[in-house]
CSV table of C-alpha atoms and ligand atoms in Angstrom, one decimal:
chain,number,residue,atom,x,y,z
A,1,MET,CA,77.7,112.5,112.0
A,2,PHE,CA,81.2,113.8,113.1
A,3,PHE,CA,82.2,113.7,116.8
A,4,SER,CA,85.2,116.1,116.7
A,5,GLN,CA,87.1,114.4,119.4
A,6,LYS,CA,90.2,115.7,121.2
A,7,ILE,CA,92.2,112.5,122.1
A,8,LEU,CA,94.9,111.8,124.6
A,9,VAL,CA,97.0,108.7,124.0
A,10,VAL,CA,99.1,107.5,127.0
A,11,GLY,CA,102.4,105.9,126.1
A,12,GLY,CA,105.4,106.3,123.8
A,13,GLY,CA,106.2,103.1,122.0
A,14,GLY,CA,105.5,101.5,118.6
A,15,ARG,CA,102.1,100.5,119.8
A,16,GLU,CA,101.1,104.1,120.6
A,17,HIS,CA,102.6,105.3,117.3
A,18,ALA,CA,100.3,102.8,115.5
A,19,LEU,CA,97.3,103.9,117.5
A,20,VAL,CA,98.0,107.6,116.8
A,21,TRP,CA,98.6,106.8,113.1
A,22,LYS,CA,95.2,105.1,112.9
A,23,LEU,CA,93.4,107.9,114.9
A,24,ALA,CA,95.0,110.6,112.7
A,25,GLN,CA,93.0,109.1,109.7
A,26,SER,CA,89.7,109.5,111.5
A,27,PRO,CA,87.4,112.4,110.5
A,28,HIS,CA,86.1,112.3,114.1
A,29,VAL,CA,89.4,113.4,115.5
A,30,SER,CA,90.1,117.1,115.8
A,31,ALA,CA,93.4,116.9,117.9
A,32,ILE,CA,95.7,114.2,119.2
A,33,PHE,CA,98.0,114.6,122.2
A,34,CYS,CA,100.3,111.8,123.3
A,35,ALA,CA,102.1,111.5,126.7
A,36,PRO,CA,105.0,111.2,126.5
A,37,GLY,CA,105.0,110.1,122.8
A,38,ASN,CA,108.2,109.8,120.8
A,39,ALA,CA,110.0,111.3,117.8
A,40,GLY,CA,107.8,109.5,115.3
A,41,ILE,CA,104.5,110.2,117.0
A,42,GLU,CA,105.5,113.9,117.1
A,43,THR,CA,104.8,114.1,113.3
A,44,LEU,CA,101.1,113.3,113.9
A,45,ALA,CA,100.3,114.4,117.5
A,46,THR,CA,101.3,117.0,120.1
A,47,CYS,CA,103.7,115.2,122.5
A,48,VAL,CA,103.3,116.1,126.1
A,49,SER,CA,106.2,115.4,128.5
A,50,ILE,CA,104.2,113.5,131.2
A,51,GLU,CA,105.4,110.0,132.1
A,52,VAL,CA,102.8,107.2,131.9
A,53,ASN,CA,102.9,106.5,135.7
A,54,HIS,CA,102.1,110.2,136.6
A,55,ILE,CA,98.4,109.5,136.5
A,56,GLU,CA,97.3,112.6,138.5
A,57,GLU,CA,99.2,114.8,136.1
A,58,LEU,CA,97.6,113.1,133.1
A,59,ALA,CA,94.2,113.6,134.6
A,60,GLN,CA,94.9,117.3,135.2
A,61,PHE,CA,96.2,117.6,131.6
A,62,ALA,CA,92.9,116.0,130.3
A,63,ILE,CA,90.9,118.5,132.3
A,64,ASP,CA,93.0,121.5,131.3
A,65,HIS,CA,92.9,120.6,127.6
A,66,ASP,CA,89.2,119.5,127.4
A,67,ILE,CA,90.2,116.0,126.3
A,68,ASP,CA,87.1,114.1,125.1
A,69,LEU,CA,88.7,110.6,125.2
A,70,THR,CA,91.9,109.0,126.6
A,71,LEU,CA,93.4,105.8,125.3
A,72,VAL,CA,95.9,104.0,127.4
A,73,GLY,CA,98.7,102.0,125.8
A,74,PRO,CA,100.8,100.4,128.5
A,75,GLU,CA,99.8,98.3,131.5
A,76,ILE,CA,101.5,100.4,134.2
A,77,PRO,CA,99.0,103.3,134.4
A,78,LEU,CA,96.1,100.8,134.2
A,79,SER,CA,97.5,98.9,137.1
A,80,LEU,CA,97.9,102.1,139.0
A,81,GLY,CA,94.2,102.9,138.6
A,82,ILE,CA,94.3,105.6,135.8
A,83,VAL,CA,90.8,104.5,134.7
A,84,ASP,CA,89.3,104.8,138.2
A,85,LEU,CA,91.0,108.2,138.7
A,86,PHE,CA,89.7,109.6,135.3
A,87,GLU,CA,86.2,108.2,135.9
A,88,SER,CA,86.1,109.8,139.3
A,89,LYS,CA,86.7,113.1,137.6
A,90,ASP,CA,84.1,112.4,134.8
A,91,LEU,CA,86.8,112.0,132.2
A,92,LYS,CA,86.1,109.5,129.4
A,93,ILE,CA,88.8,106.8,129.2
A,94,PHE,CA,89.1,103.5,127.5
A,95,GLY,CA,90.6,100.6,129.5
A,96,PRO,CA,90.0,98.3,132.5
A,97,ASN,CA,89.9,99.7,136.0
A,98,LYS,CA,92.4,98.8,138.7
A,99,GLU,CA,90.6,95.7,139.9
A,100,ALA,CA,90.3,94.3,136.4
A,101,SER,CA,93.9,95.2,135.5
A,102,GLN,CA,95.0,92.5,138.0
A,103,PHE,CA,94.6,90.0,135.2
A,104,GLU,CA,97.9,91.4,134.0
A,105,SER,CA,99.4,92.9,137.2
A,106,SER,CA,99.2,89.6,139.1
A,107,LYS,CA,99.9,86.2,137.5
A,108,ALA,CA,98.6,84.6,140.8
A,109,PHE,CA,95.3,86.4,140.5
A,110,SER,CA,95.0,85.4,136.9
A,111,LYS,CA,95.8,81.8,137.4
A,112,LYS,CA,93.4,81.5,140.4
A,113,PHE,CA,90.6,83.0,138.3
A,114,MET,CA,91.3,80.6,135.4
A,115,LYS,CA,91.3,77.6,137.7
A,116,LYS,CA,88.1,78.6,139.4
A,117,HIS,CA,86.3,79.3,136.1
A,118,GLY,CA,87.5,76.3,134.2
A,119,ILE,CA,89.6,78.2,131.7
A,120,PRO,CA,92.3,75.9,130.2
A,121,SER,CA,95.8,76.9,131.2
A,122,ALA,CA,99.1,75.3,132.4
A,123,ASP,CA,99.0,73.5,135.8
A,124,TYR,CA,100.7,75.7,138.4
A,125,ARG,CA,101.6,76.2,142.0
A,126,GLU,CA,102.0,79.6,143.8
A,127,PHE,CA,104.8,80.2,146.3
A,128,THR,CA,105.7,83.0,148.7
A,129,GLN,CA,108.4,81.0,150.5
A,130,TYR,CA,111.7,80.3,148.7
A,131,GLU,CA,112.4,77.0,150.6
A,132,GLU,CA,108.9,75.6,149.8
A,133,ALA,CA,109.3,76.5,146.1
A,134,VAL,CA,112.7,74.8,145.9
A,135,LYS,CA,111.4,71.7,147.7
A,136,TRP,CA,108.6,71.4,145.2
A,137,VAL,CA,110.8,72.0,142.2
A,138,SER,CA,113.2,69.3,143.4
A,139,THR,CA,110.4,66.7,143.0
A,140,LEU,CA,109.9,67.5,139.3
A,141,PRO,CA,111.4,65.5,136.4
A,142,LEU,CA,113.7,68.3,135.3
A,143,ALA,CA,116.7,67.6,133.0
A,144,PRO,CA,120.0,66.9,134.7
A,145,SER,CA,122.4,69.8,134.9
A,146,HIS,CA,123.6,71.2,131.6
A,147,GLN,CA,121.6,68.8,129.5
A,148,GLU,CA,118.9,69.9,127.1
A,149,SER,CA,116.6,66.9,127.4
A,150,GLY,CA,113.8,66.4,129.9
A,151,ALA,CA,110.9,68.5,131.1
A,152,SER,CA,111.0,72.3,131.5
A,153,ILE,CA,109.1,74.5,134.0
A,154,VAL,CA,108.2,78.1,133.7
A,155,ILE,CA,108.9,80.4,136.7
A,156,LYS,CA,107.0,83.7,136.7
A,157,ALA,CA,107.3,86.7,139.0
A,158,ASP,CA,103.8,87.6,140.2
A,159,GLY,CA,103.7,91.2,139.3
A,160,LEU,CA,104.6,93.5,136.4
A,161,ALA,CA,108.2,93.0,135.2
A,162,ALA,CA,108.3,94.6,131.8
A,163,GLY,CA,108.3,91.3,130.0
A,164,LYS,CA,111.4,90.0,132.0
A,165,GLY,CA,109.6,88.2,134.8
A,166,VAL,CA,109.2,84.9,133.0
A,167,ARG,CA,112.0,82.3,132.9
A,168,ILE,CA,111.8,78.9,131.1
A,169,CYS,CA,114.0,76.6,133.1
A,170,LYS,CA,115.3,73.2,132.0
A,171,THR,CA,117.3,72.2,135.0
A,172,PHE,CA,117.0,72.2,138.8
A,173,GLU,CA,120.0,74.6,138.9
A,174,GLU,CA,118.3,77.1,136.5
A,175,SER,CA,115.1,76.9,138.4
A,176,THR,CA,116.7,77.6,141.8
A,177,LYS,CA,118.7,80.5,140.3
A,178,SER,CA,115.4,82.0,139.1
A,179,LEU,CA,113.6,81.4,142.4
A,180,GLN,CA,116.6,83.0,144.2
A,181,ASP,CA,116.5,86.0,141.8
A,182,PHE,CA,112.8,86.6,142.2
A,183,MET,CA,112.2,85.6,145.8
A,184,CYS,CA,115.4,86.3,147.7
A,185,ASN,CA,117.2,88.9,145.7
A,186,LYS,CA,113.8,90.4,144.7
A,187,ILE,CA,115.1,91.7,141.4
A,188,PHE,CA,111.6,92.9,140.5
A,189,GLY,CA,110.9,94.4,143.9
A,190,GLU,CA,109.2,93.4,147.1
A,191,ASP,CA,105.8,92.8,145.5
A,192,ASN,CA,107.2,90.3,143.0
A,193,ALA,CA,108.7,88.0,145.7
A,194,ARG,CA,105.6,85.8,145.1
A,195,VAL,CA,106.0,83.4,142.2
A,196,VAL,CA,103.9,81.2,140.0
A,197,VAL,CA,105.7,78.0,138.9
A,198,GLU,CA,103.9,76.4,136.0
A,199,GLU,CA,104.1,73.5,133.6
A,200,PHE,CA,105.8,74.2,130.2
A,201,LEU,CA,103.4,74.1,127.3
A,202,LYS,CA,104.8,73.2,123.9
A,203,GLY,CA,102.9,74.5,120.9
A,204,GLU,CA,102.3,77.5,118.7
A,205,GLU,CA,101.5,80.9,120.2
A,206,LEU,CA,98.6,83.0,119.1
A,207,SER,CA,97.5,86.5,120.2
A,208,TYR,CA,93.8,86.9,120.4
A,209,LEU,CA,92.6,90.4,121.3
A,210,ILE,CA,89.0,91.3,122.1
A,211,LEU,CA,87.2,94.5,122.9
A,212,CYS,CA,85.0,94.1,126.0
A,213,ASP,CA,82.2,96.5,127.0
A,214,GLY,CA,81.5,94.9,130.4
A,215,ASN,CA,78.8,92.5,129.0
A,216,SER,CA,79.8,91.4,125.6
A,217,TYR,CA,82.8,91.4,123.3
A,218,LEU,CA,84.1,91.7,119.8
A,219,PRO,CA,87.3,90.0,118.6
A,220,LEU,CA,89.9,91.8,116.7
A,221,ALA,CA,91.7,89.9,113.8
A,222,SER,CA,94.2,87.3,114.9
A,223,SER,CA,97.9,87.9,115.1
A,224,GLN,CA,101.1,86.3,116.1
A,225,ASP,CA,104.0,87.8,118.0
A,226,HIS,CA,107.6,86.5,118.0
A,227,LYS,CA,108.8,86.8,121.6
A,228,ARG,CA,112.4,85.4,121.5
A,229,LEU,CA,115.3,87.7,120.5
A,230,LEU,CA,116.8,85.4,117.9
A,231,ASP,CA,115.7,83.5,114.8
A,232,ASN,CA,114.1,80.1,115.3
A,233,ASP,CA,112.8,81.2,118.6
A,234,GLU,CA,116.1,81.2,120.3
A,235,GLY,CA,117.6,83.6,122.9
A,236,PRO,CA,115.8,85.4,125.7
A,237,ASN,CA,112.2,86.5,125.8
A,238,THR,CA,111.7,90.1,124.7
A,239,GLY,CA,108.7,92.5,124.6
A,240,GLY,CA,108.2,91.2,121.0
A,241,MET,CA,110.4,91.2,117.9
A,242,GLY,CA,107.8,91.3,115.2
A,243,ALA,CA,104.2,90.3,114.4
A,244,TYR,CA,101.9,89.6,111.6
A,245,SER,CA,98.1,89.3,111.0
A,246,PRO,CA,96.1,87.2,110.4
A,247,ALA,CA,97.9,84.4,112.3
A,248,ARG,CA,98.4,81.4,110.1
A,249,ASN,CA,97.5,79.0,112.9
A,250,MET,CA,93.9,80.5,113.3
A,251,SER,CA,90.9,78.7,111.9
A,252,ASP,CA,87.1,78.9,112.3
A,253,GLU,CA,87.2,75.7,114.4
A,254,LEU,CA,90.0,77.1,116.7
A,255,GLU,CA,88.2,80.4,117.0
A,256,PHE,CA,85.1,78.6,118.1
A,257,LYS,CA,87.1,76.8,120.8
A,258,ILE,CA,88.7,80.1,122.0
A,259,LYS,CA,85.3,81.8,122.3
A,260,THR,CA,83.5,78.9,124.0
A,261,ARG,CA,86.3,77.6,126.3
A,262,ILE,CA,88.0,80.9,127.1
A,263,VAL,CA,86.3,84.1,126.3
A,264,GLU,CA,82.8,83.2,127.4
A,265,PRO,CA,83.9,81.6,130.7
A,266,PHE,CA,86.1,84.6,131.3
A,267,LEU,CA,83.2,87.1,130.9
A,268,LYS,CA,80.9,85.0,132.9
A,269,GLY,CA,83.5,84.7,135.6
A,270,CYS,CA,83.9,88.4,135.7
A,271,LEU,CA,80.2,89.0,136.0
A,272,LYS,CA,80.0,86.4,138.9
A,273,GLU,CA,82.9,88.0,140.7
A,274,GLY,CA,81.7,91.6,140.2
A,275,ILE,CA,84.7,92.5,138.0
A,276,HIS,CA,83.7,95.1,135.4
A,277,TYR,CA,85.9,94.4,132.4
A,278,LYS,CA,85.9,97.2,129.8
A,279,GLY,CA,88.7,97.8,127.3
A,280,ILE,CA,91.0,95.5,125.4
A,281,LEU,CA,91.6,92.0,126.7
A,282,TYR,CA,94.7,90.5,125.1
A,283,ILE,CA,94.7,86.7,125.4
A,284,GLY,CA,98.1,85.2,124.9
A,285,LEU,CA,97.4,81.6,123.9
A,286,MET,CA,99.4,78.4,123.3
A,287,ILE,CA,97.8,76.2,120.7
A,288,ILE,CA,98.5,72.5,121.3
A,289,GLN,CA,97.2,70.0,118.8
A,290,GLY,CA,94.4,72.3,117.9
A,291,ASP,CA,93.4,73.2,121.5
A,292,PRO,CA,93.9,76.6,123.0
A,293,TYR,CA,95.5,77.2,126.5
A,294,VAL,CA,95.9,80.6,128.1
A,295,LEU,CA,99.5,81.7,128.7
A,296,GLU,CA,98.6,85.1,130.0
A,297,PHE,CA,96.0,87.8,130.0
A,298,ASN,CA,97.1,91.3,129.2
A,299,VAL,CA,94.8,94.2,129.8
A,300,ARG,CA,95.8,96.4,126.9
A,301,PHE,CA,96.8,96.3,123.2
A,302,GLY,CA,99.8,94.2,122.3
A,303,ASP,CA,103.1,95.6,121.1
A,304,PRO,CA,103.9,94.8,118.2
A,305,GLU,CA,100.6,93.1,117.4
A,306,THR,CA,98.8,96.4,117.3
A,307,GLN,CA,101.1,97.7,114.6
A,308,ALA,CA,100.1,94.8,112.4
A,309,LEU,CA,96.4,95.1,113.4
A,310,MET,CA,96.2,98.9,112.7
A,311,LEU,CA,97.7,98.3,109.2
A,312,ARG,CA,94.8,96.0,108.5
A,313,LEU,CA,91.9,97.7,110.2
A,314,ASP,CA,89.6,99.5,107.8
A,315,SER,CA,87.0,100.6,110.4
A,316,ASP,CA,87.3,103.9,112.2
A,317,LEU,CA,89.1,103.3,115.5
A,318,ILE,CA,87.2,106.1,117.2
A,319,GLU,CA,83.8,104.7,116.2
A,320,VAL,CA,84.8,101.3,117.5
A,321,ILE,CA,86.0,102.6,120.9
A,322,LEU,CA,83.1,104.9,121.4
A,323,SER,CA,80.7,102.1,120.7
A,324,CYS,CA,82.6,99.9,123.2
A,325,LEU,CA,82.3,102.6,125.9
A,326,LYS,CA,78.6,102.9,125.2
A,327,GLY,CA,78.2,99.2,125.9
A,328,GLU,CA,77.2,98.5,122.3
A,329,ILE,CA,80.2,96.6,121.1
A,330,SER,CA,78.3,93.4,120.1
A,331,GLN,CA,76.5,95.5,117.4
A,332,PHE,CA,79.7,96.8,115.8
A,333,HIS,CA,81.0,95.2,112.7
A,334,LEU,CA,84.7,95.5,112.2
A,335,GLU,CA,86.1,95.8,108.7
A,336,TRP,CA,89.6,94.4,107.9
A,337,LYS,CA,91.7,94.5,104.8
A,338,ASN,CA,92.0,91.1,103.1
A,339,GLU,CA,95.7,91.6,102.9
A,340,ALA,CA,98.2,90.3,105.4
A,341,ALA,CA,100.2,92.7,107.5
A,342,LEU,CA,103.7,92.0,108.8
A,343,CYS,CA,105.9,94.2,111.1
A,344,VAL,CA,109.6,93.7,112.0
A,345,VAL,CA,110.9,95.2,115.2
A,346,MET,CA,114.5,96.6,114.9
A,347,VAL,CA,116.3,96.8,118.3
A,348,SER,CA,119.5,98.1,119.8
A,349,ASN,CA,122.5,95.7,120.3
A,350,GLY,CA,122.2,94.3,123.8
A,351,TYR,CA,118.4,94.5,124.1
A,352,PRO,CA,116.6,93.2,126.2
A,353,ASP,CA,119.3,93.8,128.7
A,354,HIS,CA,121.8,96.6,128.5
A,355,TYR,CA,122.2,98.7,125.3
A,356,LYS,CA,123.6,102.0,124.2
A,357,LYS,CA,121.6,104.8,122.7
A,358,GLY,CA,122.3,107.8,120.5
A,359,PHE,CA,123.3,106.1,117.2
A,360,THR,CA,122.3,107.9,114.0
A,361,ILE,CA,119.6,106.0,112.0
A,362,SER,CA,120.1,106.2,108.3
A,363,GLY,CA,118.0,105.1,105.3
A,364,LEU,CA,114.5,106.1,106.4
A,365,GLU,CA,114.3,108.6,103.6
A,366,LYS,CA,114.7,105.8,101.1
A,367,LEU,CA,111.4,104.2,102.1
A,368,GLY,CA,108.3,104.6,100.0
A,369,SER,CA,104.6,104.9,101.0
A,370,GLU,CA,104.1,101.1,100.8
A,371,HIS,CA,106.0,100.9,104.1
A,372,VAL,CA,105.0,102.3,107.4
A,373,VAL,CA,107.6,103.1,110.0
A,374,PHE,CA,106.4,103.1,113.6
A,375,HIS,CA,108.9,104.6,116.0
A,376,ALA,CA,109.4,103.0,119.4
A,377,GLY,CA,112.6,104.4,120.9
A,378,THR,CA,113.9,107.3,118.8
A,379,GLN,CA,114.9,110.9,119.3
A,380,LYS,CA,115.2,113.7,116.7
A,381,MET,CA,118.6,115.4,116.7
A,382,ASN,CA,119.0,118.3,114.3
A,383,HIS,CA,117.6,116.8,111.1
A,384,HIS,CA,118.0,113.1,111.8
A,385,TYR,CA,116.7,110.4,114.1
A,386,VAL,CA,118.9,108.6,116.7
A,387,SER,CA,118.2,105.4,118.6
A,388,HIS,CA,116.8,106.1,122.1
A,389,GLY,CA,115.6,102.7,123.4
A,390,GLY,CA,115.8,99.0,123.2
A,391,ARG,CA,113.1,98.5,120.7
A,392,VAL,CA,113.8,101.4,118.2
A,393,LEU,CA,111.6,101.0,115.1
A,394,CYS,CA,108.9,98.7,113.8
A,395,ILE,CA,108.6,98.6,110.1
A,396,GLY,CA,105.4,97.2,108.6
A,397,SER,CA,104.0,96.4,105.2
A,398,LEU,CA,100.8,94.9,103.7
A,399,GLY,CA,100.8,92.2,101.1
A,400,THR,CA,98.3,90.2,99.2
A,401,THR,CA,99.9,87.2,100.8
A,402,LEU,CA,101.9,86.8,104.0
A,403,GLU,CA,105.0,86.0,101.9
A,404,GLU,CA,104.5,89.3,100.0
A,405,ALA,CA,104.1,91.3,103.2
A,406,HIS,CA,107.3,89.6,104.5
A,407,GLU,CA,109.3,90.3,101.4
A,408,LYS,CA,108.1,94.0,101.3
A,409,ALA,CA,108.8,94.6,105.0
A,410,TYR,CA,112.2,93.1,104.8
A,411,ARG,CA,113.0,95.1,101.7
A,412,ALA,CA,112.4,98.2,103.8
A,413,VAL,CA,114.2,96.9,106.9
A,414,SER,CA,117.4,96.3,104.8
A,415,CYS,CA,117.5,100.0,103.8
A,416,VAL,CA,117.6,101.2,107.5
A,417,HIS,CA,120.7,101.0,109.5
A,418,TRP,CA,122.5,102.2,112.7
A,419,ASP,CA,125.4,100.9,114.6
A,420,GLY,CA,124.5,97.7,116.4
A,421,VAL,CA,121.0,97.3,114.8
A,422,HIS,CA,119.5,93.8,115.3
A,423,TYR,CA,116.3,92.3,114.0
A,424,ARG,CA,115.0,88.8,113.4
A,425,LYS,CA,115.0,87.5,109.8
A,426,ASP,CA,112.2,85.1,110.2
A,427,ILE,CA,109.1,87.1,111.2
A,428,GLY,CA,106.0,85.4,109.8
A,429,LYS,CA,107.7,82.1,109.3
A,430,ARG,CA,106.5,80.6,112.5
A,431,GLY,CA,103.5,78.4,112.6
A,432,GLU,CA,104.2,77.0,109.2
A,433,VAL,CA,104.1,73.5,110.5
A,434,LEU,CA,101.2,72.8,112.8
B,1,AMP,P1,103.7,85.5,129.8
B,1,AMP,O1,104.2,86.9,130.2
B,1,AMP,O2,103.1,84.8,130.9
B,1,AMP,O3,102.9,85.5,128.6
B,1,AMP,O4,105.0,84.8,129.3
B,1,AMP,C1,105.8,85.4,128.3
B,1,AMP,C2,106.2,84.4,127.3
B,1,AMP,O5,106.8,83.2,127.9
B,1,AMP,C3,105.0,83.7,126.5
B,1,AMP,O6,104.6,84.5,125.4
B,1,AMP,C4,105.6,82.4,126.1
B,1,AMP,O7,106.4,82.6,125.0
B,1,AMP,C5,106.4,82.0,127.3
B,1,AMP,N1,105.6,81.2,128.3
B,1,AMP,C6,104.9,81.7,129.3
B,1,AMP,N2,104.3,80.7,130.0
B,1,AMP,C7,104.6,79.5,129.3
B,1,AMP,C8,104.3,78.2,129.5
B,1,AMP,N3,103.6,77.7,130.5
B,1,AMP,N4,104.8,77.3,128.6
B,1,AMP,C9,105.6,77.7,127.6
B,1,AMP,N5,106.0,79.0,127.4
B,1,AMP,C10,105.5,79.9,128.2
B,2,LIG,N1,103.5,91.4,122.3
B,2,LIG,C1,103.6,91.1,123.7
B,2,LIG,C2,103.0,92.1,124.6
B,2,LIG,O1,102.4,93.1,124.1
B,2,LIG,O2,102.9,91.8,125.8
């Protein structure tokens, strides 16, 4: 049976290109629109110039164009209540409502929920007063100024901060500077003057994404992101510099622990508190000596994890999502390729801070069909692409082993160039030693 769906995808990054790429392969899809999309997405979908935070305009577009189903990529429209708005107009949309989106839009909400429902996570304190936060931090065994040894703490702005609201601080001076930035200078706005200060967890990260239908869930394949800008996990945190799937630190035993200690208490907690969680839940985990701890919940697909996952997914994405929306996700069986997928993100010089745009990208025409190029921040000028964002491209390959996927993806990456291009050389090398 074919459903002939007209789909709207909200977003315009590499993640949305991967979703559109996968949707375009489905026989159930008759048309794809993407708002705002990007120059790569344009080859597969009709791009619509509506920004992701203009949720009223998006709803009107869905009505005017008889959209059957809307998929939301980024967290901002979810936290603004795009799902509540669409549902109030009888428009079908996949994602959590505004209340459930607080798991990402408020770290304090999320931490409180985890503590209440016994979900393992770093110890924390929440502060709204700068002086109180400094007083507490001064009691911690932080390293002396300018020394690398000693404990660290993690200071997190409460609300959404485009991946920049988390600082890992080694000294008292670094900590007070971050508290000042967040609480006094309010660099992420008035709402983010609340902070969560938490214990630093040392381990291996793992991204565990599940589809939730309000009652039950279905896990996607495991993946691992590389958040730091530079090789060997150095430099500042970014939105993500590359990902691969399956994660090499996943095992049946670990997955059992994640399900019983985290996913099931999460779903039970939601039911108890009357939170209806429907959509993707992205659980960012730190694995310490074989035990999982939650670093964060995101209420959407990960970027760039989704690029790696879509390369491996054999099932039809529309069938999966429709079954989730019908509340039948526990009966769905997902099919994955046995191969490993690996994606490398190529960024502009200066990212994640200030960078220039408009550099001509060369070499894309040299890539064969064994490579998939997901565009994140590009523009088409005459007959070539130019850089138009911090994260510019994400190039992915499949391989019979992770090493082969790594080798193939980097062969492609080495063909592509623009002035100031930067990428990590060690995607997929993390987690080798557990
Ligand atoms: P979050 O947005 O909370 O996931 O934080 C972004 C990134 O900061 C995570 O993916 C980790 O790399 C790092 N991080 C966050 N919290 C901690 C923590 N408690 N211990 C160590 N690293 C952390
Ligand atoms: N890969 C990190 C994120 O999507 O938040």
